Coordinates of C-alpha atoms in Angstrom, one line a residue:
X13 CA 7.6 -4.8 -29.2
X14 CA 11.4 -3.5 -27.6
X15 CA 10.4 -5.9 -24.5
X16 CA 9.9 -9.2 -26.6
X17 CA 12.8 -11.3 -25.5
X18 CA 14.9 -11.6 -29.1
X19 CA 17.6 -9.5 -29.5
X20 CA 17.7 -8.9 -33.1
X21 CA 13.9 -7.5 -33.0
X22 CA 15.1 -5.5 -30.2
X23 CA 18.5 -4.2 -32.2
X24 CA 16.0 -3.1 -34.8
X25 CA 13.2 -1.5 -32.6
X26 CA 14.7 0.3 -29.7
X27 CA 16.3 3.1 -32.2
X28 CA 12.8 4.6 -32.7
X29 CA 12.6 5.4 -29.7
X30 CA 16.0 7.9 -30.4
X31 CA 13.2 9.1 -33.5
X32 CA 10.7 10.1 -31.2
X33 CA 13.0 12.4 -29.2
X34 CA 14.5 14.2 -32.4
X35 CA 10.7 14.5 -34.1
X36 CA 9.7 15.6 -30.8
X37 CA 12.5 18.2 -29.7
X38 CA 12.4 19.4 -33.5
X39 CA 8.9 20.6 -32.8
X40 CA 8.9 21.6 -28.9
X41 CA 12.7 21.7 -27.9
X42 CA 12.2 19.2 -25.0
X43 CA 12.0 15.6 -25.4
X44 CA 9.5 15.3 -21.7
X45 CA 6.5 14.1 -23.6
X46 CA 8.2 11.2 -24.9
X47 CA 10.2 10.6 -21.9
X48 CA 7.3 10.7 -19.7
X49 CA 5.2 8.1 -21.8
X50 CA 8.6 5.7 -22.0
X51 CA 9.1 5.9 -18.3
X52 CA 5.0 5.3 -17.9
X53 CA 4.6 2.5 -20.2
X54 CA 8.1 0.7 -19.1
X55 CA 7.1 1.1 -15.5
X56 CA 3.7 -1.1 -16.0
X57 CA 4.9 -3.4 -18.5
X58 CA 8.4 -4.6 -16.5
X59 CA 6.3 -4.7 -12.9
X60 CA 3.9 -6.8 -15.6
X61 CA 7.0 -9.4 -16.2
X62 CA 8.5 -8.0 -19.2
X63 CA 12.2 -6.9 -19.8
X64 CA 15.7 -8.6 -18.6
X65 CA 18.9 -7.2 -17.2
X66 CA 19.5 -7.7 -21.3
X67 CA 16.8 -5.3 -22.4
X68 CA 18.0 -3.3 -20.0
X69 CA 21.8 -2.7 -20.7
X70 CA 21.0 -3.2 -24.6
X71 CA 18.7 -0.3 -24.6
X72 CA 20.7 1.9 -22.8
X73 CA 23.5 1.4 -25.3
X74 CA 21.7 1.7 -28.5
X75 CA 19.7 5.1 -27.3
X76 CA 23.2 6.3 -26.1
X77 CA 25.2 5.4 -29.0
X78 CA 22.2 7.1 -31.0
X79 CA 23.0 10.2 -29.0
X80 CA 26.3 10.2 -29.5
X81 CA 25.8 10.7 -33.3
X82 CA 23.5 13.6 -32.7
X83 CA 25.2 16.9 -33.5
X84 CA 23.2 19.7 -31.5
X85 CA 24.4 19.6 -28.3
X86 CA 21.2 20.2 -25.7
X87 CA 19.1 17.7 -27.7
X88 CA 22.2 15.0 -26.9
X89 CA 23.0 16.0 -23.4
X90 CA 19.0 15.3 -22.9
X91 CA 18.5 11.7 -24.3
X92 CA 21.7 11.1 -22.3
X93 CA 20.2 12.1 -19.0
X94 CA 17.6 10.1 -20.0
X95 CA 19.8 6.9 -20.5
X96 CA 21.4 7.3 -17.1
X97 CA 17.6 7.1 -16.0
X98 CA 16.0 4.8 -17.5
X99 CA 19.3 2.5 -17.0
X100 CA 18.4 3.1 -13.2
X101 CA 14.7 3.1 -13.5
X102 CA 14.8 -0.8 -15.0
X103 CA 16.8 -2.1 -12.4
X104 CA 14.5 -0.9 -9.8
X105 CA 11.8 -2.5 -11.6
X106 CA 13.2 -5.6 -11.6
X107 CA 14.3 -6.0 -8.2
X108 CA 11.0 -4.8 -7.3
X109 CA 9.2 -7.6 -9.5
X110 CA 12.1 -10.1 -8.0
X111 CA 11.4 -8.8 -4.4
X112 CA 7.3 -9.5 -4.8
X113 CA 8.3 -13.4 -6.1
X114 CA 10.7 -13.6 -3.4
X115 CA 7.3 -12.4 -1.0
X116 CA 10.0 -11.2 1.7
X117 CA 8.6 -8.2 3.1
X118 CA 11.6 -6.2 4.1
X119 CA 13.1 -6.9 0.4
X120 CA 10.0 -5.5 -1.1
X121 CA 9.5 -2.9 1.4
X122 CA 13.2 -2.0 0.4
X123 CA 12.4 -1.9 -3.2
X124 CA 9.1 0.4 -2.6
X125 CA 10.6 2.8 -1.0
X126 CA 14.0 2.9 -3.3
X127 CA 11.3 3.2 -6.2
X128 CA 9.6 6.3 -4.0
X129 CA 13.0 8.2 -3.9
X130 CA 13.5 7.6 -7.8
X131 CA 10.4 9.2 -8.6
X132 CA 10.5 12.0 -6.3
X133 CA 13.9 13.0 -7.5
X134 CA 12.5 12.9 -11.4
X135 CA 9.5 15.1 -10.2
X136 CA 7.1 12.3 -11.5
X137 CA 4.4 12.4 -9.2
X138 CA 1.6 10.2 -10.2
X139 CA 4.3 7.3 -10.4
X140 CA 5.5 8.6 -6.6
X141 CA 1.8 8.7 -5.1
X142 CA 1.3 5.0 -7.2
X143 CA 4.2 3.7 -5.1
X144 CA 3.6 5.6 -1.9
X145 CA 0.4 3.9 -1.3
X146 CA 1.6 0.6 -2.2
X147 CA 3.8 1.1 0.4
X148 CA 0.9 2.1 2.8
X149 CA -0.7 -0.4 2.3
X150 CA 2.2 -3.2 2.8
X151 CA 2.6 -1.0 6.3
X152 CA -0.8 -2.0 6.9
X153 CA -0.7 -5.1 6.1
X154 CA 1.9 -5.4 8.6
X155 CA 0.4 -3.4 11.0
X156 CA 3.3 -1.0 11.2
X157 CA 1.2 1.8 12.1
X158 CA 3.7 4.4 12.7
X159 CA 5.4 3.8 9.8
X160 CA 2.1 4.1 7.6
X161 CA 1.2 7.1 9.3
X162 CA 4.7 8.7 7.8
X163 CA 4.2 7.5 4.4
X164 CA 1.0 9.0 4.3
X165 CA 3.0 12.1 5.7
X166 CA 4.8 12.2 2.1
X167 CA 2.0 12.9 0.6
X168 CA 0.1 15.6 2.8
X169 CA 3.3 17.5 2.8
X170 CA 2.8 18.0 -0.9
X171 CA -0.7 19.5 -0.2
X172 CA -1.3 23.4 0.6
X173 CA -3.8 24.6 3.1
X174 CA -5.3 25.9 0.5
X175 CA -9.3 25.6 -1.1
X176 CA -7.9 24.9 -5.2
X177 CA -8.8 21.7 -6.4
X178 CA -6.6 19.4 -6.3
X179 CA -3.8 18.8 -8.9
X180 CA -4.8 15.7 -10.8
X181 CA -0.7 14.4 -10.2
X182 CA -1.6 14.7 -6.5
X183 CA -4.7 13.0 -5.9
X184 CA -5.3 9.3 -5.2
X185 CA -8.5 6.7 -6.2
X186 CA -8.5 6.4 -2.2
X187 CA -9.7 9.9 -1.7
X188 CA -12.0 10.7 -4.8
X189 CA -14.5 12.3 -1.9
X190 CA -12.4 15.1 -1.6
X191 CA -12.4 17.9 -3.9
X192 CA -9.7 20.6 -2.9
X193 CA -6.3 20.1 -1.0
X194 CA -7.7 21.5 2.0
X195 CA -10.1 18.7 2.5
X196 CA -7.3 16.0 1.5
X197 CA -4.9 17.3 3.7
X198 CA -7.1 17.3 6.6
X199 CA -8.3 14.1 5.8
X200 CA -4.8 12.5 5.6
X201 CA -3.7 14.2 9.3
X202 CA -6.7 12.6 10.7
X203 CA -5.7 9.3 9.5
X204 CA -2.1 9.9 10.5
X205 CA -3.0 10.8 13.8
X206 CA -5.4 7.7 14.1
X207 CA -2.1 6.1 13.1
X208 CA 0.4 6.6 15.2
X209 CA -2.2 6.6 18.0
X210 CA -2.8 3.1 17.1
X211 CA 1.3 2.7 16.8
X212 CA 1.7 4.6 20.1
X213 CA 3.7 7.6 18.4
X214 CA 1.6 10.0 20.6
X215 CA 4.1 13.2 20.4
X216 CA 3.8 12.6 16.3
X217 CA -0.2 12.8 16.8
X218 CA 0.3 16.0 19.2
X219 CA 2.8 17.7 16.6
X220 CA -0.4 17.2 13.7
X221 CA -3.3 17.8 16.2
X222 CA -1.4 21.7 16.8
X223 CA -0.8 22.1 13.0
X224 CA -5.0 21.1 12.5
X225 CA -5.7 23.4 15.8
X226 CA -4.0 26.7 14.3
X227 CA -6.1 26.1 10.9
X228 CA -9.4 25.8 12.7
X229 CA -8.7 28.7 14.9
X230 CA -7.1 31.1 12.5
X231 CA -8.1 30.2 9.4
X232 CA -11.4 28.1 8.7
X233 CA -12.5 29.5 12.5
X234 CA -14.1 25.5 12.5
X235 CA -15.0 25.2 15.9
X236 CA -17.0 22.4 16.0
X237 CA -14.0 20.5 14.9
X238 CA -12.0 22.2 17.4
X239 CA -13.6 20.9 20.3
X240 CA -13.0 17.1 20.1
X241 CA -9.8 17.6 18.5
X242 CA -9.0 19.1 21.8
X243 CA -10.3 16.6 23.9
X244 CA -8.1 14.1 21.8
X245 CA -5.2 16.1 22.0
X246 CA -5.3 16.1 26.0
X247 CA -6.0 12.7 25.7
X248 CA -2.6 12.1 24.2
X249 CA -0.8 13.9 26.8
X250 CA -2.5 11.6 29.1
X251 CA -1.5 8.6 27.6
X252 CA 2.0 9.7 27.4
X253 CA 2.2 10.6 31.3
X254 CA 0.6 7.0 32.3
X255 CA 3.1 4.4 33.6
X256 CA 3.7 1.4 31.3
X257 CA 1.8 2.7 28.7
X258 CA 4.3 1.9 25.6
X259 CA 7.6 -0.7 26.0
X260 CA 10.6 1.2 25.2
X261 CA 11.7 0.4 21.9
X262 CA 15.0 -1.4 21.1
X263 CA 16.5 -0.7 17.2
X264 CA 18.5 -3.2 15.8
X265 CA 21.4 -3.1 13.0
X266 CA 20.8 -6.2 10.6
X267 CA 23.4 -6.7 8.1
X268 CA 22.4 -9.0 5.7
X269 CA 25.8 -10.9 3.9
X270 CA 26.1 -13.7 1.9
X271 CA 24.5 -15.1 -1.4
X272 CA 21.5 -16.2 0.9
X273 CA 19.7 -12.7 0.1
X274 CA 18.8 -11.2 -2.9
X275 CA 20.9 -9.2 -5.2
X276 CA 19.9 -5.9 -4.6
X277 CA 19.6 -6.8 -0.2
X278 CA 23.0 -8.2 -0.3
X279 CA 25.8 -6.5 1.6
X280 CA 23.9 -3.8 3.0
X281 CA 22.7 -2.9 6.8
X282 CA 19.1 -1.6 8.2
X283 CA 17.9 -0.8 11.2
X284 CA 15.0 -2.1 12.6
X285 CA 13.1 -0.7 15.4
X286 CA 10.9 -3.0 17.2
X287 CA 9.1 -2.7 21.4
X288 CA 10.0 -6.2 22.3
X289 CA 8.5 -7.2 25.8
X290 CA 11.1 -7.8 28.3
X291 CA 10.7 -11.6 28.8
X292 CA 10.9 -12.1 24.8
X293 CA 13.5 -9.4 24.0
X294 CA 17.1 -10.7 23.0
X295 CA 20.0 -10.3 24.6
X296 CA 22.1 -7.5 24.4
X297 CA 26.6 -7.7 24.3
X298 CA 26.0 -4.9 27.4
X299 CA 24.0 -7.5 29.1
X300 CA 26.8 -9.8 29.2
X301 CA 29.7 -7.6 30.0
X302 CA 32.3 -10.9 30.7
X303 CA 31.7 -11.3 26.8
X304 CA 32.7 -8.4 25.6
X305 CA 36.1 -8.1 27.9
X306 CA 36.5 -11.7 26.9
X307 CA 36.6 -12.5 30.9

């Protein structure tokens, strides 16, 4: 009802929320149950199309002015941390929902992976794997291999070698098959190493074909895995030895200025890595030396 775009319903509305965290912090002294189901519900229903920059700052000052009033001290430093969040959280949400009508792929990759560092540092981490795979997928989609490899790296590296079932923050509708974190984790370096084979990052398939080698020779003593995983790992070495095999890659800064880009891409540099075949690469300032020395 807070999201409904009328600003007296919202004047009257949003102060429940400031309600809920007193009820709750009366009964449990934390407010994270509440805070977690706000973040949850606001997360689905601004990526939805609800909520403005308006809902956004209005909310942020009524729940803070509510916190100012409060008199016990923990309970108001808490809802205020959770103003400065949310205040950040919105806006990411609605550059993200910007970027996708925009359908600019750096601007929403941009916006995915701001949105992945928001809910790592929170410690939310169904909302971190929701966004990490979204963000495999627009890899994939791309066919930016190496770069999908190492956002499924985010994930495996919060699995343990280990034969517990998995948390249910850390698992993902794309592997229901496996049932503890050994079996995801293994599954996930396979995939990266099919990856960046694919992307021609052999020495990043090498590093993850050692780490899977020491489990199945120390640990799980798996040696019918071991003996194609070997084969694939001197294959790599191969590859990397064989003349011609992979372009060199250039990286390029791109600034992007001007009211051409959006908002949140305005003003700000990247750098883009790309193998460009020499006959189609651009040319570079050290190319053209009489340009730089202005001869």
């Amino acid at each position: 009802m807070t999201l409904i775009p009328e600003k007296d319903l919202r004047t009257l509305t949003i102060p429940l929320f400031a309600d809920m965290f007193y009820c709750e912090y009366r009964v449990s002294a934390t407010i994270s149950s509440v805070q977690d189901e706000i973040i949850s519900h606001l997360d689905a229903l601004v990526e939805g199309g609800r909520g403005d920059e308006q809902y956004r700052e209005l909310f942020c000052k009524i729940i803070g002015e509510r916190a100012n009033e409060i008199s016990h001290a923990r309970l108001c430093q808490a809802i205020r941390n959770f103003v400065t969040m949310v205040h950040k959280l919105i806006g990411l949400l609605l550059d993200y929902r910007e970027s996708a009508m925009l359908e600019s792929r750096d601007c929403v990759t941009y916006c995915l992976v701001e949105l992945l560092k928001f809910y790592n540092e929170i410690e939310k981490r169904d909302m971190y794997l929701r966004y990490l795979y979204r963000l495999y997928d627009k890899h994939m989609e791309c066919r930016s291999y190496t770069e999908a490899g190492n956002t499924l790296h985010l994930h495996a590296r919060l699995l343990q070698w280990a034969e517990g079932e998995i948390p249910k923050e850390l698992s993902h509708e794309k592997h229901q098959e496996c049932i503890t974190e050994r079996q995801l984790k293994e599954k996930l370096y396979k995939e990266m190493i099919s990856l960046y084979d694919k992307g021609k990052m052999w020495e990043l398939a090498i590093r993850l074909c050692k780490e899977l080698q020491d489990q199945y020779e120390t640990e799980t003593y798996d040696y019918v895995q071991l003996v194609p995983l070997l084969r694939q790992l001197a294959d790599f070495y191969q590859r990397i030895m064989e003349p011609g095999a992979r372009p060199d890659p250039d990286y390029y800064r791109v600034g992007f200025y001007g009211l051409g880009f959006a908002r949140f891409f305005q003003n700000r540099e990247v750098v883009y890595r790309a193998a460009v075949p020499p006959p189609s690469r651009p040319r570079r300032l050290s190319d053209r030396p009489d340009q730089v020395t202005g001869a």
